Amino acid sequence: EAGVAQSPRYKIIEKRQSVAFWCNPISGHATLYWYQQILGQGPKLLIQFQNNGVVDDSQLPKDRFSAERLKGVDSTLKIQPAKLEDSAVYLCASSLAGNRNTQYFGPGTRLTVL
Amino acid sequence: SQQGEEDPQALSIQEGENATMNCSYKTSINNLQWYRQNSGRGLVHLILIRSNEREKHSGRLRVTLDTSKKSSSLLITASRAADTASYFCATDAQDSNYQLIWGAGTKLIIKP
């Protein structure tokens, strides 16, 4: 069974530039999550999708971050414009349904904003 | 806000010894999960313990949960170099719209 795929693995941009991350969850997983993990901290949930609907985006900085999961499968997370404090690893995870199931994580995208 | 807090922040032991990490949380939970994160790899689920369970085993892992103290411990027996990683607890809190809330992790180093 293929795991959660993410791309790119690494990205370096200048502040005020835009960046997009892509995630393809495990086949059949209805729930998809985007997390931000700053060095030395645990993951922080940015947004949770159930199929193509948003379940929770309360911690997503909506003035600069956006995410979509149009067909209920893969998803993109965009930052526009990026700030220095956005430097982090962006993790995508998926689960069969909701948070009471195990979440499976992709390798993450390490973003550096200069 | 951070629900889980792992203790200690860092732990260094000799290969073959046992490693114990603790997690404390603040509110009532449905379940608590432990994950491992190696450098360069994503988070990997280790074990889930439900609020009505007190102890769970998986291979060399033993997890306990004390809901009266709002704490959990992860014991890794007979540690190996490959166990070097950061370990996170994540709680599915009853009052958080069932989000997983993560601690900052314990960094475990196994010395050969």
mmCIF file of C-alpha atoms in Angstrom:
data_model
loop_
_atom_site.group_PDB
_atom_site.id
_atom_site.type_symbol
_atom_site.label_atom_id
_atom_site.label_comp_id
_atom_site.label_asym_id
_atom_site.label_seq_id
_atom_site.Cartn_x
_atom_site.Cartn_y
_atom_site.Cartn_z
ATOM 1 C CA GLU A 1 0.000 0.000 0.000
ATOM 2 C CA ALA A 2 1.449 3.357 -1.034
ATOM 3 C CA GLY A 3 1.875 5.903 1.743
ATOM 4 C CA VAL A 4 1.066 9.587 1.820
ATOM 5 C CA ALA A 5 2.979 11.400 -0.900
ATOM 6 C CA GLN A 6 4.135 14.991 -0.632
ATOM 7 C CA SER A 7 6.062 17.297 -2.915
ATOM 8 C CA PRO A 8 8.347 19.061 -3.005
ATOM 9 C CA ARG A 9 10.496 17.719 -0.172
ATOM 10 C CA TYR A 10 12.405 20.979 0.204
ATOM 11 C CA LYS A 11 11.699 24.558 -0.823
ATOM 12 C CA ILE A 12 13.660 27.753 -0.289
ATOM 13 C CA ILE A 13 12.011 31.067 -1.109
ATOM 14 C CA GLU A 14 12.409 34.750 -0.368
ATOM 15 C CA LYS A 15 9.935 36.445 1.956
ATOM 16 C CA ARG A 16 6.875 37.820 0.166
ATOM 17 C CA GLN A 17 7.094 35.109 -2.480
ATOM 18 C CA SER A 18 4.422 32.459 -2.964
ATOM 19 C CA VAL A 19 4.756 28.717 -2.516
ATOM 20 C CA ALA A 20 2.506 25.694 -2.939
ATOM 21 C CA PHE A 21 2.716 22.210 -1.487
ATOM 22 C CA TRP A 22 0.994 19.112 -2.809
ATOM 23 C CA CYS A 23 -0.268 16.045 -0.981
ATOM 24 C CA ASN A 24 -1.721 12.760 -2.193
ATOM 25 C CA PRO A 25 -3.232 10.773 0.682
ATOM 26 C CA ILE A 26 -3.528 7.027 1.036
ATOM 27 C CA SER A 27 -6.189 5.683 -1.297
ATOM 28 C CA GLY A 28 -9.561 5.478 0.383
ATOM 29 C CA HIS A 29 -8.705 7.834 3.246
ATOM 30 C CA ALA A 30 -11.513 10.348 3.556
ATOM 31 C CA THR A 31 -9.797 12.656 6.017
ATOM 32 C CA LEU A 32 -6.783 14.763 5.114
ATOM 33 C CA TYR A 33 -4.813 17.040 7.426
ATOM 34 C CA TRP A 34 -2.189 19.726 6.935
ATOM 35 C CA TYR A 35 0.110 20.421 9.870
ATOM 36 C CA GLN A 36 2.847 22.965 10.442
ATOM 37 C CA GLN A 37 5.806 21.786 12.520
ATOM 38 C CA ILE A 38 8.285 24.411 13.639
ATOM 39 C CA LEU A 39 11.708 23.121 14.675
ATOM 40 C CA GLY A 40 11.647 21.757 18.220
ATOM 41 C CA GLN A 41 7.867 21.755 18.480
ATOM 42 C CA GLY A 42 5.061 19.325 17.897
ATOM 43 C CA PRO A 43 2.823 19.533 14.843
ATOM 44 C CA LYS A 44 0.124 22.201 14.772
ATOM 45 C CA LEU A 45 -3.023 21.471 12.783
ATOM 46 C CA LEU A 46 -3.654 24.011 10.051
ATOM 47 C CA ILE A 47 -6.642 22.493 8.296
ATOM 48 C CA GLN A 48 -8.634 19.263 8.215
ATOM 49 C CA PHE A 49 -10.697 18.040 5.274
ATOM 50 C CA GLN A 50 -13.355 15.357 5.279
ATOM 51 C CA ASN A 51 -13.607 14.352 1.599
ATOM 52 C CA ASN A 52 -13.612 17.762 -0.119
ATOM 53 C CA GLY A 53 -15.172 19.711 2.753
ATOM 54 C CA VAL A 54 -13.336 21.665 5.445
ATOM 55 C CA VAL A 55 -13.905 20.301 8.948
ATOM 56 C CA ASP A 56 -11.597 22.643 10.855
ATOM 57 C CA ASP A 57 -9.458 25.546 9.688
ATOM 58 C CA SER A 58 -9.484 27.527 12.906
ATOM 59 C CA GLN A 59 -5.683 27.709 13.109
ATOM 60 C CA LEU A 60 -5.077 28.503 9.448
ATOM 61 C CA PRO A 61 -3.787 32.083 8.947
ATOM 62 C CA LYS A 62 -6.329 32.816 6.276
ATOM 63 C CA ASP A 63 -4.821 36.141 5.265
ATOM 64 C CA ARG A 64 -1.913 34.276 3.679
ATOM 65 C CA PHE A 65 -2.622 30.534 3.755
ATOM 66 C CA SER A 66 -5.140 28.692 1.637
ATOM 67 C CA ALA A 67 -5.827 25.032 0.999
ATOM 68 C CA GLU A 68 -8.095 23.047 -1.233
ATOM 69 C CA ARG A 69 -9.077 19.455 -1.865
ATOM 70 C CA LEU A 70 -11.282 19.834 -4.896
ATOM 71 C CA LYS A 71 -12.028 16.228 -5.810
ATOM 72 C CA GLY A 72 -11.739 14.816 -2.321
ATOM 73 C CA VAL A 73 -8.421 13.155 -3.071
ATOM 74 C CA ASP A 74 -5.216 15.163 -3.355
ATOM 75 C CA SER A 75 -4.758 18.571 -1.801
ATOM 76 C CA THR A 76 -2.676 21.702 -2.151
ATOM 77 C CA LEU A 77 -1.613 24.156 0.519
ATOM 78 C CA LYS A 78 -0.527 27.628 -0.570
ATOM 79 C CA ILE A 79 1.223 30.456 1.210
ATOM 80 C CA GLN A 80 0.999 33.897 -0.367
ATOM 81 C CA PRO A 81 2.953 35.958 0.591
ATOM 82 C CA ALA A 82 5.403 34.038 2.764
ATOM 83 C CA LYS A 83 6.898 35.467 5.942
ATOM 84 C CA LEU A 84 10.094 34.500 7.732
ATOM 85 C CA GLU A 85 8.078 32.834 10.513
ATOM 86 C CA ASP A 86 6.536 30.432 7.989
ATOM 87 C CA SER A 87 9.828 28.514 7.905
ATOM 88 C CA ALA A 88 8.808 25.050 9.090
ATOM 89 C CA VAL A 89 8.067 21.523 7.944
ATOM 90 C CA TYR A 90 4.599 21.161 6.434
ATOM 91 C CA LEU A 91 3.193 17.721 7.068
ATOM 92 C CA CYS A 92 0.273 16.114 5.334
ATOM 93 C CA ALA A 93 -1.547 13.213 6.967
ATOM 94 C CA SER A 94 -4.568 11.120 6.147
ATOM 95 C CA SER A 95 -6.860 8.778 8.029
ATOM 96 C CA LEU A 96 -9.788 6.544 7.252
ATOM 97 C CA ALA A 97 -12.290 8.835 8.945
ATOM 98 C CA GLY A 98 -11.835 11.461 11.602
ATOM 99 C CA ASN A 99 -9.395 11.777 14.420
ATOM 100 C CA ARG A 100 -10.200 8.590 16.268
ATOM 101 C CA ASN A 101 -8.284 6.634 13.698
ATOM 102 C CA THR A 102 -4.570 6.441 13.210
ATOM 103 C CA GLN A 103 -3.155 9.244 11.114
ATOM 104 C CA TYR A 104 -0.593 8.357 8.444
ATOM 105 C CA PHE A 105 1.939 11.034 7.658
ATOM 106 C CA GLY A 106 3.863 11.922 4.554
ATOM 107 C CA PRO A 107 7.572 12.814 4.663
ATOM 108 C CA GLY A 108 6.828 16.531 4.837
ATOM 109 C CA THR A 109 8.019 19.596 2.944
ATOM 110 C CA ARG A 110 10.757 21.605 4.624
ATOM 111 C CA LEU A 111 10.195 25.286 3.813
ATOM 112 C CA THR A 112 12.876 27.884 4.390
ATOM 113 C CA VAL A 113 11.896 31.535 3.966
ATOM 114 C CA LEU A 114 14.853 33.908 3.600
ATOM 115 C CA SER B 1 -2.830 25.685 22.753
ATOM 116 C CA GLN B 2 -0.685 22.743 23.746
ATOM 117 C CA GLN B 3 -2.560 19.869 25.356
ATOM 118 C CA GLY B 4 0.202 17.346 25.807
ATOM 119 C CA GLU B 5 3.536 17.969 27.411
ATOM 120 C CA GLU B 6 6.243 15.347 27.215
ATOM 121 C CA ASP B 7 8.814 14.835 29.911
ATOM 122 C CA PRO B 8 11.773 14.769 29.723
ATOM 123 C CA GLN B 9 12.501 17.048 26.766
ATOM 124 C CA ALA B 10 15.589 14.980 25.992
ATOM 125 C CA LEU B 11 16.852 11.578 27.104
ATOM 126 C CA SER B 12 20.153 9.868 26.364
ATOM 127 C CA ILE B 13 20.696 6.213 27.339
ATOM 128 C CA GLN B 14 22.939 3.288 26.477
ATOM 129 C CA GLU B 15 21.796 0.715 23.968
ATOM 130 C CA GLY B 16 20.041 -2.132 25.731
ATOM 131 C CA GLU B 17 18.662 0.026 28.534
ATOM 132 C CA ASN B 18 15.001 0.864 28.941
ATOM 133 C CA ALA B 19 13.667 4.325 28.087
ATOM 134 C CA THR B 20 10.641 5.895 29.741
ATOM 135 C CA MET B 21 8.898 9.018 28.503
ATOM 136 C CA ASN B 22 5.933 10.719 30.084
ATOM 137 C CA CYS B 23 3.098 12.788 28.734
ATOM 138 C CA SER B 24 0.717 14.983 30.692
ATOM 139 C CA TYR B 25 -2.418 16.560 29.345
ATOM 140 C CA LYS B 26 -5.016 19.009 30.558
ATOM 141 C CA THR B 27 -8.532 17.989 29.594
ATOM 142 C CA SER B 28 -10.596 14.817 29.278
ATOM 143 C CA ILE B 29 -9.682 12.687 26.311
ATOM 144 C CA ASN B 30 -11.145 9.986 24.092
ATOM 145 C CA ASN B 31 -7.754 8.458 23.339
ATOM 146 C CA LEU B 32 -4.043 9.136 23.462
ATOM 147 C CA GLN B 33 -1.574 8.201 20.756
ATOM 148 C CA TRP B 34 2.207 7.975 20.643
ATOM 149 C CA TYR B 35 4.147 8.749 17.479
ATOM 150 C CA ARG B 36 7.828 8.535 16.558
ATOM 151 C CA GLN B 37 9.684 10.912 14.256
ATOM 152 C CA ASN B 38 13.135 10.065 12.939
ATOM 153 C CA SER B 39 15.230 12.795 11.369
ATOM 154 C CA GLY B 40 14.457 12.881 7.680
ATOM 155 C CA ARG B 41 11.317 10.783 8.023
ATOM 156 C CA GLY B 42 7.726 11.588 8.768
ATOM 157 C CA LEU B 43 5.772 10.832 11.896
ATOM 158 C CA VAL B 44 4.970 7.175 12.421
ATOM 159 C CA HIS B 45 2.120 5.969 14.601
ATOM 160 C CA LEU B 46 3.266 3.657 17.393
ATOM 161 C CA ILE B 47 0.292 2.910 19.601
ATOM 162 C CA LEU B 48 -3.169 4.189 20.555
ATOM 163 C CA ILE B 49 -4.666 3.766 24.006
ATOM 164 C CA ARG B 50 -8.305 4.540 24.679
ATOM 165 C CA SER B 51 -9.523 6.401 27.747
ATOM 166 C CA ASN B 52 -11.017 3.223 29.235
ATOM 167 C CA GLU B 53 -7.736 1.307 28.902
ATOM 168 C CA ARG B 54 -4.936 1.398 31.448
ATOM 169 C CA GLU B 55 -2.122 -0.420 29.709
ATOM 170 C CA LYS B 56 -1.238 -1.546 26.224
ATOM 171 C CA HIS B 57 1.697 -3.448 24.730
ATOM 172 C CA SER B 58 3.135 -3.603 21.249
ATOM 173 C CA GLY B 59 6.406 -5.465 20.832
ATOM 174 C CA ARG B 60 9.019 -3.660 22.938
ATOM 175 C CA LEU B 61 6.605 -0.803 23.672
ATOM 176 C CA ARG B 62 4.457 -0.510 26.757
ATOM 177 C CA VAL B 63 2.044 2.380 27.227
ATOM 178 C CA THR B 64 0.147 3.195 30.378
ATOM 179 C CA LEU B 65 -2.645 5.700 30.846
ATOM 180 C CA ASP B 66 -3.807 7.216 34.125
ATOM 181 C CA THR B 67 -6.841 9.372 33.433
ATOM 182 C CA SER B 68 -7.106 10.455 37.079
ATOM 183 C CA LYS B 69 -3.647 12.017 36.818
ATOM 184 C CA LYS B 70 -4.103 12.976 33.156
ATOM 185 C CA SER B 71 -0.832 11.321 32.260
ATOM 186 C CA SER B 72 0.612 8.582 30.103
ATOM 187 C CA SER B 73 3.972 6.898 29.886
ATOM 188 C CA LEU B 74 5.768 5.170 27.028
ATOM 189 C CA LEU B 75 8.324 2.523 27.923
ATOM 190 C CA ILE B 76 10.725 1.177 25.319
ATOM 191 C CA THR B 77 12.490 -1.934 26.553
ATOM 192 C CA ALA B 78 15.895 -3.165 25.405
ATOM 193 C CA SER B 79 16.564 -0.012 23.391
ATOM 194 C CA ARG B 80 18.326 -0.138 20.033
ATOM 195 C CA ALA B 81 20.200 2.504 18.037
ATOM 196 C CA ALA B 82 17.251 2.590 15.612
ATOM 197 C CA ASP B 83 15.034 3.852 18.453
ATOM 198 C CA THR B 84 16.871 7.190 18.312
ATOM 199 C CA ALA B 85 14.085 9.621 17.416
ATOM 200 C CA SER B 86 11.673 12.174 18.815
ATOM 201 C CA TYR B 87 8.578 10.766 20.470
ATOM 202 C CA PHE B 88 5.304 12.683 20.590
ATOM 203 C CA CYS B 89 2.071 12.099 22.417
ATOM 204 C CA ALA B 90 -1.130 13.311 20.802
ATOM 205 C CA THR B 91 -4.465 13.494 22.546
ATOM 206 C CA ASP B 92 -7.921 13.341 21.055
ATOM 207 C CA ALA B 93 -9.562 15.703 23.522
ATOM 208 C CA GLN B 94 -13.282 15.661 24.100
ATOM 209 C CA ASP B 95 -13.614 19.455 24.003
ATOM 210 C CA SER B 96 -11.424 20.168 20.974
ATOM 211 C CA ASN B 97 -13.680 19.094 18.118
ATOM 212 C CA TYR B 98 -11.772 15.814 18.221
ATOM 213 C CA GLN B 99 -8.568 17.398 16.939
ATOM 214 C CA LEU B 100 -5.328 15.685 17.812
ATOM 215 C CA ILE B 101 -3.383 18.022 20.095
ATOM 216 C CA TRP B 102 0.364 17.397 20.153
ATOM 217 C CA GLY B 103 3.077 17.886 22.698
ATOM 218 C CA ALA B 104 6.558 19.200 21.921
ATOM 219 C CA GLY B 105 8.112 15.739 22.071
ATOM 220 C CA THR B 106 10.905 13.912 23.853
ATOM 221 C CA LYS B 107 14.163 13.587 21.962
ATOM 222 C CA LEU B 108 15.610 10.126 22.643
ATOM 223 C CA ILE B 109 19.230 9.306 21.850
ATOM 224 C CA ILE B 110 20.471 5.740 22.110
ATOM 225 C CA LYS B 111 24.226 5.550 22.523
ATOM 226 C CA PRO B 112 25.943 2.444 21.083
#
